[in-house]
Coordinates of N, CA, C and O in Angstrom, one line a residue:
M1177 N -6.6 -2.1 -8.2 CA -5.3 -2.6 -7.6 C -4.5 -1.3 -7.1 O -3.9 -1.3 -6.1
F1178 N -4.4 -0.4 -8.0 CA -3.6 0.8 -7.8 C -4.3 1.7 -6.7 O -3.6 2.3 -6.0
Y1179 N -5.6 1.7 -6.6 CA -6.2 2.5 -5.6 C -5.9 1.8 -4.2 O -5.6 2.5 -3.3
L1180 N -6.0 0.5 -4.1 CA -5.6 -0.2 -2.9 C -4.1 0.1 -2.5 O -3.8 0.3 -1.4
E1181 N -3.3 0.1 -3.5 CA -1.8 0.4 -3.3 C -1.7 1.8 -2.6 O -0.9 2.0 -1.6
L1182 N -2.4 2.8 -3.2 CA -2.2 4.1 -2.7 C -2.9 4.4 -1.4 O -2.5 5.3 -0.6
T1183 N -3.8 3.5 -0.9 CA -4.4 3.6 0.3 C -3.8 2.7 1.5 O -4.3 2.8 2.6
T1184 N -2.9 1.8 1.0 CA -2.3 0.9 2.0 C -0.8 0.8 2.0 O -0.2 0.5 3.0
G1185 N -0.3 1.1 0.9 CA 1.2 1.1 0.8 C 1.8 -0.3 0.8 O 3.0 -0.6 1.1
L1186 N 1.0 -1.2 0.4 CA 1.5 -2.7 0.3 C 2.7 -2.8 -0.6 O 2.8 -2.1 -1.6
R1187 N 3.5 -3.8 -0.3 CA 4.6 -4.1 -1.3 C 4.0 -4.9 -2.5 O 3.0 -5.5 -2.3
K1188 N 4.6 -4.8 -3.6 CA 4.0 -5.4 -4.8 C 3.8 -6.9 -4.6 O 2.8 -7.4 -5.1
G1189 N 4.7 -7.5 -4.0 CA 4.6 -9.0 -3.8 C 3.4 -9.4 -2.8 O 2.7 -10.4 -2.9
E1190 N 3.2 -8.5 -1.9 CA 2.0 -8.6 -1.0 C 0.7 -8.4 -1.7 O -0.3 -9.1 -1.5
L1191 N 0.7 -7.4 -2.6 CA -0.5 -6.9 -3.3 C -0.9 -8.2 -4.2 O -2.1 -8.5 -4.2
V1192 N 0.0 -8.7 -5.0 CA -0.4 -9.7 -6.0 C -0.7 -11.0 -5.3 O -1.5 -11.8 -5.8
A1193 N -0.3 -11.2 -4.1 CA -0.6 -12.6 -3.3 C -1.8 -12.5 -2.6 O -2.3 -13.5 -2.1
L1194 N -2.5 -11.3 -2.6 CA -3.8 -11.2 -1.8 C -4.9 -12.2 -2.4 O -5.1 -12.3 -3.6
L1195 N -5.6 -12.8 -1.5 CA -6.7 -13.7 -1.8 C -8.0 -13.0 -1.4 O -7.9 -12.2 -0.5
W1196 N -9.1 -13.3 -1.8 CA -10.4 -12.7 -1.4 C -10.6 -13.0 0.0 O -11.2 -12.2 0.7
D1197 N -10.1 -14.2 0.5 CA -10.2 -14.5 1.9 C -9.5 -13.5 2.8 O -9.7 -13.6 4.0
D1198 N -8.5 -12.8 2.3 CA -7.7 -11.9 3.1 C -8.5 -10.6 3.3 O -8.0 -9.8 4.1
L1199 N -9.6 -10.4 2.8 CA -10.4 -9.2 2.9 C -11.7 -9.4 3.9 O -12.4 -10.4 3.5
D1200 N -11.8 -8.7 4.9 CA -12.9 -8.7 5.8 C -13.7 -7.5 5.3 O -13.3 -6.3 5.8
T1201 N -14.8 -7.7 4.5 CA -15.5 -6.5 4.1 C -16.2 -5.7 5.2 O -16.4 -4.5 5.1
E1202 N -16.7 -6.4 6.2 CA -17.5 -5.8 7.3 C -16.5 -4.9 8.2 O -16.9 -3.8 8.5
Q1203 N -15.4 -5.6 8.5 CA -14.5 -4.7 9.4 C -13.5 -3.8 8.6 O -12.8 -3.0 9.2
R1204 N -13.6 -4.0 7.2 CA -12.8 -3.1 6.3 C -11.3 -3.4 6.6 O -10.5 -2.4 6.8
I1205 N -10.9 -4.7 6.7 CA -9.5 -5.0 7.1 C -8.9 -6.0 6.1 O -9.6 -6.9 5.6
I1206 N -7.7 -5.8 5.6 CA -7.0 -6.7 4.8 C -5.9 -7.3 5.7 O -5.1 -6.7 6.4
S1207 N -5.8 -8.7 5.6 CA -4.8 -9.5 6.3 C -3.7 -9.7 5.4 O -3.9 -10.4 4.3
V1208 N -2.5 -9.3 5.8 CA -1.3 -9.5 5.0 C -0.5 -10.7 5.6 O 0.0 -10.4 6.8
S1209 N -0.3 -11.7 5.0 CA 0.4 -12.9 5.6 C 1.3 -13.7 4.7 O 1.9 -14.7 5.1
K1210 N 1.4 -13.1 3.4 CA 2.2 -13.8 2.4 C 2.6 -12.9 1.4 O 2.1 -11.7 1.4
Q1211 N 3.6 -13.2 0.6 CA 3.9 -12.4 -0.5 C 4.5 -13.3 -1.6 O 4.9 -14.4 -1.4
A1212 N 4.4 -12.7 -2.9 CA 4.8 -13.4 -4.0 C 6.3 -13.0 -4.2 O 6.6 -11.8 -4.1
A1213 N 7.2 -13.9 -4.3 CA 8.6 -13.6 -4.6 C 9.1 -14.3 -5.9 O 8.6 -15.4 -6.1
V1214 N 9.9 -13.7 -6.6 CA 10.5 -14.4 -7.8 C 11.8 -15.0 -7.5 O 12.7 -14.2 -7.1
R1215 N 12.0 -16.2 -7.6 CA 13.3 -16.9 -7.4 C 13.6 -17.8 -8.6 O 12.7 -18.7 -8.9
D1216 N 14.7 -17.5 -9.2 CA 15.1 -18.3 -10.4 C 14.0 -18.3 -11.5 O 13.8 -19.3 -12.1
G1217 N 13.4 -17.1 -11.6 CA 12.4 -17.0 -12.7 C 11.0 -17.6 -12.3 O 10.1 -17.5 -13.1
K1218 N 10.9 -18.2 -11.2 CA 9.6 -18.7 -10.7 C 9.0 -18.0 -9.6 O 9.7 -17.6 -8.7
I1219 N 7.7 -17.9 -9.6 CA 7.0 -17.2 -8.5 C 6.8 -18.2 -7.3 O 6.3 -19.4 -7.6
T1220 N 7.1 -17.8 -6.1 CA 6.9 -18.6 -4.9 C 6.2 -17.7 -4.0 O 6.3 -16.6 -3.9
I1221 N 5.3 -18.4 -3.2 CA 4.6 -17.7 -2.1 C 5.4 -17.9 -0.8 O 5.6 -19.1 -0.5
T1222 N 5.7 -16.9 -0.1 CA 6.6 -16.9 1.1 C 5.8 -16.0 2.1 O 5.0 -15.3 1.9
R1223 N 6.4 -16.2 3.3 CA 6.0 -15.2 4.4 C 6.6 -13.9 4.1 O 7.7 -13.8 3.5
P1224 N 6.0 -12.8 4.6 CA 6.6 -11.5 4.3 C 7.9 -11.4 4.9 O 8.4 -12.3 5.7
K1225 N 8.7 -10.4 4.5 CA 10.1 -10.3 4.8 C 10.4 -10.2 6.4 O 11.5 -10.6 6.8
T1226 N 9.5 -9.7 7.2 CA 9.8 -9.7 8.6 C 8.5 -10.1 9.4 O 7.4 -10.1 8.8
E1227 N 8.5 -10.4 10.6 CA 7.3 -10.7 11.5 C 6.4 -9.5 11.5 O 5.2 -9.7 11.5
T1228 N 6.9 -8.3 11.5 CA 6.0 -7.1 11.6 C 5.4 -6.9 10.2 O 4.3 -6.1 10.2
S1229 N 5.9 -7.5 9.2 CA 5.2 -7.4 7.9 C 4.0 -8.2 7.8 O 3.1 -8.1 6.9
I1230 N 3.8 -9.1 8.8 CA 2.5 -9.9 8.9 C 1.6 -9.0 9.7 O 1.9 -8.7 10.9
R1231 N 0.5 -8.5 9.1 CA -0.3 -7.4 9.7 C -1.7 -7.5 9.2 O -2.1 -8.0 8.1
K1232 N -2.5 -6.7 9.9 CA -3.9 -6.4 9.4 C -3.9 -4.9 9.2 O -3.5 -4.1 10.0
I1233 N -4.5 -4.5 8.0 CA -4.4 -3.1 7.6 C -5.9 -2.7 7.3 O -6.7 -3.3 6.6
S1234 N -6.3 -1.7 8.0 CA -7.7 -1.0 7.8 C -7.6 -0.3 6.4 O -6.6 0.3 6.1
V1235 N -8.7 -0.5 5.7 CA -8.9 0.1 4.4 C -10.1 1.0 4.4 O -11.0 0.7 5.0
P1236 N -10.1 2.1 3.6 CA -11.3 2.9 3.5 C -12.5 2.2 2.8 O -12.2 1.2 2.0
Q1237 N -13.7 2.6 3.1 CA -14.9 2.0 2.6 C -14.9 2.0 1.1 O -15.2 1.1 0.4
E1238 N -14.4 3.1 0.4 CA -14.2 3.2 -1.0 C -13.4 2.1 -1.6 O -13.7 1.5 -2.6
A1239 N -12.4 1.7 -0.9 CA -11.5 0.6 -1.4 C -12.2 -0.7 -1.3 O -12.2 -1.6 -2.2
V1240 N -13.0 -1.0 -0.2 CA -13.8 -2.2 -0.1 C -14.8 -2.3 -1.2 O -15.0 -3.2 -1.8
D1241 N -15.4 -1.1 -1.4 CA -16.5 -1.0 -2.5 C -15.8 -1.4 -3.9 O -16.4 -2.2 -4.7
L1242 N -14.7 -0.8 -4.2 CA -14.1 -1.1 -5.5 C -13.6 -2.6 -5.5 O -13.6 -3.2 -6.5
L1243 N -13.1 -3.2 -4.4 CA -12.7 -4.5 -4.4 C -13.9 -5.4 -4.5 O -13.8 -6.5 -5.3
V1244 N -15.0 -5.2 -4.0 CA -16.2 -6.0 -4.2 C -16.6 -5.9 -5.7 O -17.0 -6.9 -6.3
Q1245 N -16.6 -4.7 -6.3 CA -16.8 -4.6 -7.8 C -15.9 -5.4 -8.6 O -16.3 -6.1 -9.5
E1246 N -14.7 -5.4 -8.2 CA -13.7 -6.2 -8.9 C -14.0 -7.7 -8.8 O -13.9 -8.5 -9.7
H1247 N -14.4 -8.0 -7.5 CA -14.6 -9.6 -7.3 C -15.8 -10.0 -8.1 O -15.8 -11.1 -8.6
E1248 N -16.7 -9.1 -8.4 CA -17.9 -9.6 -9.2 C -17.5 -9.9 -10.6 O -18.3 -10.7 -11.3
K1249 N -16.4 -9.4 -11.1 CA -15.9 -9.8 -12.4 C -15.4 -11.2 -12.6 O -15.3 -11.7 -13.6
H1250 N -15.0 -11.7 -11.4 CA -14.3 -13.1 -11.4 C -14.7 -13.8 -10.0 O -13.8 -14.0 -9.2
P1251 N -15.9 -14.0 -9.8 CA -16.4 -14.5 -8.5 C -15.8 -15.8 -7.9 O -15.7 -16.0 -6.7
D1252 N -15.4 -16.6 -8.9 CA -15.0 -18.0 -8.5 C -13.5 -18.1 -8.3 O -12.9 -19.1 -8.0
N1253 N -12.8 -16.9 -8.6 CA -11.3 -16.9 -8.6 C -10.9 -16.5 -7.2 O -11.3 -15.6 -6.6
P1254 N -10.0 -17.3 -6.5 CA -9.5 -17.0 -5.2 C -8.6 -15.7 -5.1 O -8.5 -15.1 -4.0
Y1255 N -8.0 -15.3 -6.2 CA -7.1 -14.2 -6.1 C -7.9 -12.8 -6.2 O -8.9 -12.8 -6.8
M1256 N -7.4 -11.9 -5.4 CA -8.1 -10.6 -5.4 C -7.9 -9.9 -6.7 O -8.8 -9.3 -7.2
F1257 N -6.6 -10.1 -7.3 CA -6.3 -9.5 -8.6 C -5.8 -10.5 -9.5 O -4.6 -10.6 -9.7
P1258 N -6.6 -11.3 -10.1 CA -6.1 -12.4 -11.1 C -5.6 -11.8 -12.3 O -6.2 -10.8 -12.8
S1259 N -4.7 -12.4 -12.9 CA -4.3 -12.0 -14.2 C -5.4 -12.2 -15.3 O -5.9 -13.4 -15.3
P1260 N -5.7 -11.3 -16.2 CA -6.7 -11.5 -17.1 C -6.3 -12.6 -18.1 O -7.1 -13.2 -18.8
K1261 N -5.0 -12.8 -18.3 CA -4.5 -13.7 -19.2 C -4.5 -15.0 -18.8 O -4.9 -16.1 -19.5
T1262 N -4.1 -15.3 -17.5 CA -3.9 -16.7 -17.0 C -5.0 -17.1 -16.0 O -5.2 -18.3 -15.7
G1263 N -5.6 -16.0 -15.4 CA -6.5 -16.3 -14.2 C -5.9 -16.6 -13.0 O -6.4 -16.7 -11.9
E1264 N -4.6 -16.8 -13.0 CA -3.7 -17.0 -11.9 C -3.2 -15.6 -11.2 O -3.7 -14.6 -11.7
M1265 N -2.3 -15.7 -10.2 CA -1.8 -14.5 -9.6 C -0.9 -13.8 -10.6 O -0.3 -14.5 -11.4
Y1266 N -1.1 -12.5 -10.6 CA -0.1 -11.6 -11.4 C 1.3 -12.0 -11.0 O 1.6 -12.2 -9.9
H1267 N 2.1 -11.9 -12.1 CA 3.6 -12.0 -11.8 C 3.9 -10.5 -11.2 O 3.4 -9.5 -11.8
P1268 N 4.7 -10.5 -10.1 CA 5.0 -9.1 -9.6 C 5.5 -8.1 -10.6 O 5.1 -6.9 -10.5
D1269 N 6.3 -8.6 -11.5 CA 6.7 -7.6 -12.6 C 5.8 -7.2 -13.5 O 5.8 -6.1 -14.1
S1270 N 4.7 -7.9 -13.7 CA 3.5 -7.6 -14.6 C 2.9 -6.3 -14.0 O 2.5 -5.4 -14.8
V1271 N 2.7 -6.3 -12.7 CA 2.1 -5.1 -12.1 C 3.0 -3.9 -12.4 O 2.4 -2.9 -12.7
V1272 N 4.3 -4.0 -12.3 CA 5.1 -2.9 -12.6 C 5.0 -2.4 -14.1 O 4.9 -1.3 -14.4
N1273 N 4.9 -3.4 -14.9 CA 4.7 -3.1 -16.4 C 3.3 -2.4 -16.6 O 3.3 -1.6 -17.4
I1274 N 2.3 -2.9 -16.0 CA 1.0 -2.3 -16.1 C 1.0 -0.8 -15.7 O 0.5 0.1 -16.3
H1275 N 1.7 -0.6 -14.5 CA 1.9 0.7 -14.0 C 2.7 1.7 -14.9 O 2.1 2.7 -15.2
K1276 N 3.7 1.1 -15.5 CA 4.4 2.0 -16.5 C 3.5 2.3 -17.7 O 3.5 3.4 -18.3
K1277 N 2.7 1.3 -18.2 CA 1.8 1.5 -19.4 C 0.7 2.6 -18.9 O 0.4 3.5 -19.8
I1278 N 0.2 2.5 -17.7 CA -0.9 3.4 -17.4 C -0.3 4.9 -17.4 O -0.9 5.8 -17.9
L1279 N 1.0 5.0 -16.8 CA 1.6 6.4 -16.7 C 1.9 6.9 -18.1 O 1.6 8.0 -18.5
K1280 N 2.4 6.0 -19.0 CA 2.7 6.4 -20.4 C 1.5 6.8 -21.1 O 1.4 7.8 -21.7
D1281 N 0.4 6.0 -21.0 CA -0.8 6.3 -21.7 C -1.5 7.6 -21.2 O -2.2 8.3 -22.0
A1282 N -1.3 7.9 -19.9 CA -1.8 9.1 -19.3 C -0.9 10.3 -19.6 O -1.2 11.5 -19.2
G1283 N 0.2 10.1 -20.2 CA 1.2 11.2 -20.5 C 1.9 11.7 -19.3 O 2.3 12.9 -19.2
L1284 N 2.0 10.8 -18.3 CA 2.6 11.2 -17.0 C 4.0 10.8 -16.9 O 4.4 9.8 -17.5
E1285 N 4.8 11.5 -16.0 CA 6.2 11.2 -15.8 C 6.3 9.8 -15.1 O 5.4 9.4 -14.3
H1286 N 7.4 9.1 -15.5 CA 7.5 7.7 -15.0 C 7.9 7.9 -13.5 O 8.8 8.7 -13.1
I1287 N 7.3 7.1 -12.7 CA 7.7 6.8 -11.3 C 7.6 5.3 -11.0 O 6.8 4.6 -11.7
R1288 N 8.5 4.9 -10.2 CA 8.5 3.5 -10.0 C 7.3 3.0 -9.2 O 6.6 3.8 -8.5
F1289 N 6.9 1.7 -9.4 CA 5.7 1.2 -8.7 C 5.9 1.3 -7.2 O 5.0 1.7 -6.5
H1290 N 7.1 1.1 -6.7 CA 7.4 1.2 -5.3 C 7.2 2.6 -4.8 O 6.9 2.8 -3.6
D1291 N 7.3 3.6 -5.7 CA 7.1 5.0 -5.3 C 5.6 5.2 -4.8 O 5.4 6.2 -4.1
L1292 N 4.7 4.3 -5.2 CA 3.3 4.5 -4.8 C 3.3 4.1 -3.3 O 2.5 4.7 -2.6
R1293 N 4.1 3.3 -2.8 CA 4.2 3.0 -1.4 C 4.7 4.2 -0.6 O 4.2 4.5 0.4
H1294 N 5.6 4.8 -1.2 CA 6.2 6.1 -0.6 C 5.1 7.1 -0.6 O 5.0 8.0 0.3
T1295 N 4.3 7.2 -1.7 CA 3.3 8.2 -1.8 C 2.3 8.0 -0.7 O 1.8 8.9 0.0
F1296 N 1.9 6.7 -0.4 CA 1.0 6.4 0.6 C 1.6 7.0 1.9 O 0.8 7.7 2.6
A1297 N 2.8 6.7 2.2 CA 3.4 7.0 3.5 C 3.5 8.5 3.7 O 3.1 9.0 4.7
T1298 N 3.9 9.2 2.7 CA 4.1 10.7 2.7 C 2.8 11.3 2.8 O 2.6 12.2 3.7
T1299 N 1.8 10.9 2.0 CA 0.5 11.5 2.1 C -0.1 11.3 3.5 O -0.8 12.2 4.1
A1300 N -0.1 10.1 4.0 CA -0.6 9.8 5.3 C 0.0 10.7 6.4 O -0.7 11.3 7.2
L1301 N 1.3 10.8 6.4 CA 2.0 11.6 7.4 C 1.7 13.0 7.3 O 1.5 13.7 8.3
Q1302 N 1.6 13.5 6.0 CA 1.2 15.0 5.8 C -0.2 15.3 6.1 O -0.5 16.4 6.3
N1303 N -1.0 14.3 6.2 CA -2.4 14.5 6.6 C -2.7 14.1 8.0 O -3.8 13.9 8.3
G1304 N -1.7 14.1 8.9 CA -1.9 13.9 10.3 C -2.0 12.5 10.8 O -2.2 12.3 12.0
V1305 N -1.7 11.5 10.0 CA -1.6 10.1 10.6 C -0.3 10.0 11.3 O 0.7 10.3 10.8
D1306 N -0.4 9.5 12.5 CA 0.8 9.5 13.4 C 1.8 8.4 12.7 O 1.4 7.4 12.1
V1307 N 3.0 8.6 13.0 CA 4.1 7.8 12.5 C 4.0 6.4 12.9 O 4.4 5.5 12.2
K1308 N 3.6 6.1 14.1 CA 3.5 4.7 14.5 C 2.4 4.0 13.7 O 2.7 2.8 13.5
T1309 N 1.3 4.6 13.5 CA 0.3 4.0 12.6 C 0.8 3.8 11.2 O 0.6 2.7 10.7
V1310 N 1.4 4.8 10.6 CA 2.0 4.5 9.3 C 3.0 3.5 9.3 O 3.0 2.6 8.4
S1311 N 3.8 3.4 10.3 CA 4.9 2.4 10.4 C 4.3 1.0 10.4 O 4.6 0.0 9.7
S1312 N 3.2 0.8 11.2 CA 2.6 -0.5 11.4 C 1.9 -0.9 10.1 O 1.9 -2.0 9.7
M1313 N 1.2 0.1 9.4 CA 0.6 -0.2 8.1 C 1.5 -0.7 7.1 O 1.3 -1.5 6.2
L1314 N 2.7 0.0 7.1 CA 3.7 -0.4 6.1 C 4.5 -1.7 6.4 O 5.2 -2.3 5.6
G1315 N 4.4 -2.1 7.7 CA 5.0 -3.4 8.0 C 6.4 -3.1 8.5 O 7.2 -4.1 8.4
H1316 N 6.7 -1.9 8.8 CA 8.1 -1.6 9.2 C 8.4 -2.1 10.6 O 7.5 -2.2 11.5
Y1317 N 9.7 -2.4 10.9 CA 10.1 -3.0 12.2 C 9.9 -2.0 13.3 O 9.4 -2.4 14.4
D1318 N 10.2 -0.7 13.1 CA 9.9 0.3 14.1 C 9.7 1.6 13.5 O 9.9 1.8 12.3
A1319 N 9.0 2.4 14.3 CA 8.7 3.8 13.8 C 9.9 4.6 13.4 O 9.8 5.6 12.6
G1320 N 10.9 4.4 14.1 CA 12.2 5.1 13.8 C 12.6 5.0 12.3 O 13.0 5.9 11.8
F1321 N 12.5 3.8 11.8 CA 12.8 3.6 10.4 C 11.9 4.4 9.6 O 12.4 5.1 8.6
T1322 N 10.6 4.4 9.9 CA 9.7 5.2 9.1 C 10.0 6.7 9.2 O 10.0 7.4 8.2
L1323 N 10.4 7.1 10.3 CA 10.7 8.6 10.5 C 12.0 8.9 9.7 O 12.0 9.9 9.1
R1324 N 13.0 8.0 9.8 CA 14.2 8.3 9.0 C 13.9 8.3 7.5 O 14.5 9.1 6.7
T1325 N 13.0 7.4 7.1 CA 12.7 7.3 5.6 C 11.9 8.4 5.2 O 12.1 8.9 4.0
Y1326 N 11.0 9.0 6.0 CA 10.0 10.0 5.5 C 10.2 11.3 6.3 O 9.3 12.0 6.6
T1327 N 11.5 11.7 6.5 CA 11.9 12.8 7.2 C 11.2 14.1 6.5 O 10.8 15.0 7.2
H1328 N 11.2 14.1 5.2 CA 10.6 15.3 4.5 C 9.2 15.5 4.9 O 8.7 16.6 5.0
A1329 N 8.4 14.4 5.1 CA 7.0 14.5 5.4 C 6.8 15.0 6.9 O 6.0 15.8 7.2
T1330 N 7.6 14.5 7.7 CA 7.6 14.8 9.1 C 8.1 16.2 9.4 O 7.7 17.0 10.2
R1331 N 9.0 16.6 8.5 CA 9.6 18.1 8.5 C 8.4 19.0 8.2 O 8.3 20.1 8.9
Q1332 N 7.6 18.7 7.2 CA 6.5 19.5 6.9 C 5.5 19.6 8.0 O 5.0 20.7 8.3
A1333 N 5.2 18.5 8.7 CA 4.3 18.5 9.8 C 4.9 19.4 10.9 O 4.2 20.1 11.7
Q1334 N 6.2 19.3 11.2 CA 6.8 20.1 12.2 C 6.8 21.6 11.9 O 6.5 22.4 12.8
D1335 N 6.9 21.9 10.6 CA 6.7 23.2 10.2 C 5.4 23.9 10.4 O 5.2 24.9 10.9
E1336 N 4.4 23.0 10.1 CA 3.0 23.4 10.4 C 2.7 23.5 11.9 O 2.0 24.5 12.2
A1337 N 3.3 22.6 12.6 CA 3.0 22.7 14.1 C 3.7 24.0 14.6 O 3.1 24.6 15.5
A1338 N 4.9 24.3 14.1 CA 5.6 25.5 14.6 C 4.7 26.8 14.3 O 4.6 27.7 15.1
E1339 N 4.2 26.8 13.1 CA 3.3 27.9 12.7 C 2.1 28.0 13.5 O 1.7 29.1 14.0
K1340 N 1.4 26.9 13.8 CA 0.2 26.9 14.6 C 0.6 27.3 16.1 O -0.1 28.1 16.7
M1341 N 1.7 26.9 16.6 CA 2.1 27.3 18.0 C 2.4 28.8 18.0 O 2.1 29.5 18.9
G1342 N 3.1 29.3 16.9 CA 3.4 30.7 16.9 C 2.1 31.6 16.8 O 2.0 32.5 17.5
E1343 N 1.1 31.1 16.1 CA -0.2 31.8 16.1 C -0.9 31.8 17.4 O -1.5 32.8 17.9
F1344 N -0.8 30.6 18.0 CA -1.4 30.5 19.4 C -0.8 31.4 20.3 O -1.4 32.2 21.1
M1345 N 0.5 31.4 20.3 CA 1.4 32.2 21.2 C 1.0 33.8 21.0 O 0.9 34.6 21.9
A1346 N 0.8 34.2 19.7 CA 0.5 35.5 19.4 C -0.8 35.9 19.9 O -1.0 37.0 20.3
Q1347 N -1.8 35.0 20.0 CA -3.1 35.3 20.5 C -3.0 35.4 22.1 O -3.8 36.3 22.6
V1348 N -2.2 34.7 22.7 CA -2.3 34.7 24.2 C -1.4 35.8 24.8 O -1.4 36.1 25.9
M1349 N -0.5 36.3 24.0 CA 0.4 37.3 24.5 C -0.1 38.7 24.4 O -0.8 39.3 23.7

């Protein structure tokens, strides 16, 4: 679950609402069309927060392989990540609590679960994924929002571009 989070930047409600039918193993695509939301203490399945949040996301083969292995543990369950206690969908806050426990057990500094979404976006931008692609993977309304939110990552890319252009110009001069 956490590997998929780091390779897609899904919102926690989108992640826990995933069904096995949402994964196309051949095309390596996850379809995001719903989310789990907590209202008055009850979990409800709703459409994602915006129309651009309804999307198809390409995932790496390693993620598909891990998801298939996970599915083999509970082949008759429709949820991609069923709760081991109930067999039903995880409560979105349970994922947050599991994340906290993993960090604590590993002796790592606490970061919010939502920060994994930011980690995905920052890492993607720093590794040359264009902002429009990152924006669409995150389900953002427009790339401008993504640029404003992840200015630090795009600033680093600009610094690297400036250095490369400086080296190029030094060679041709």
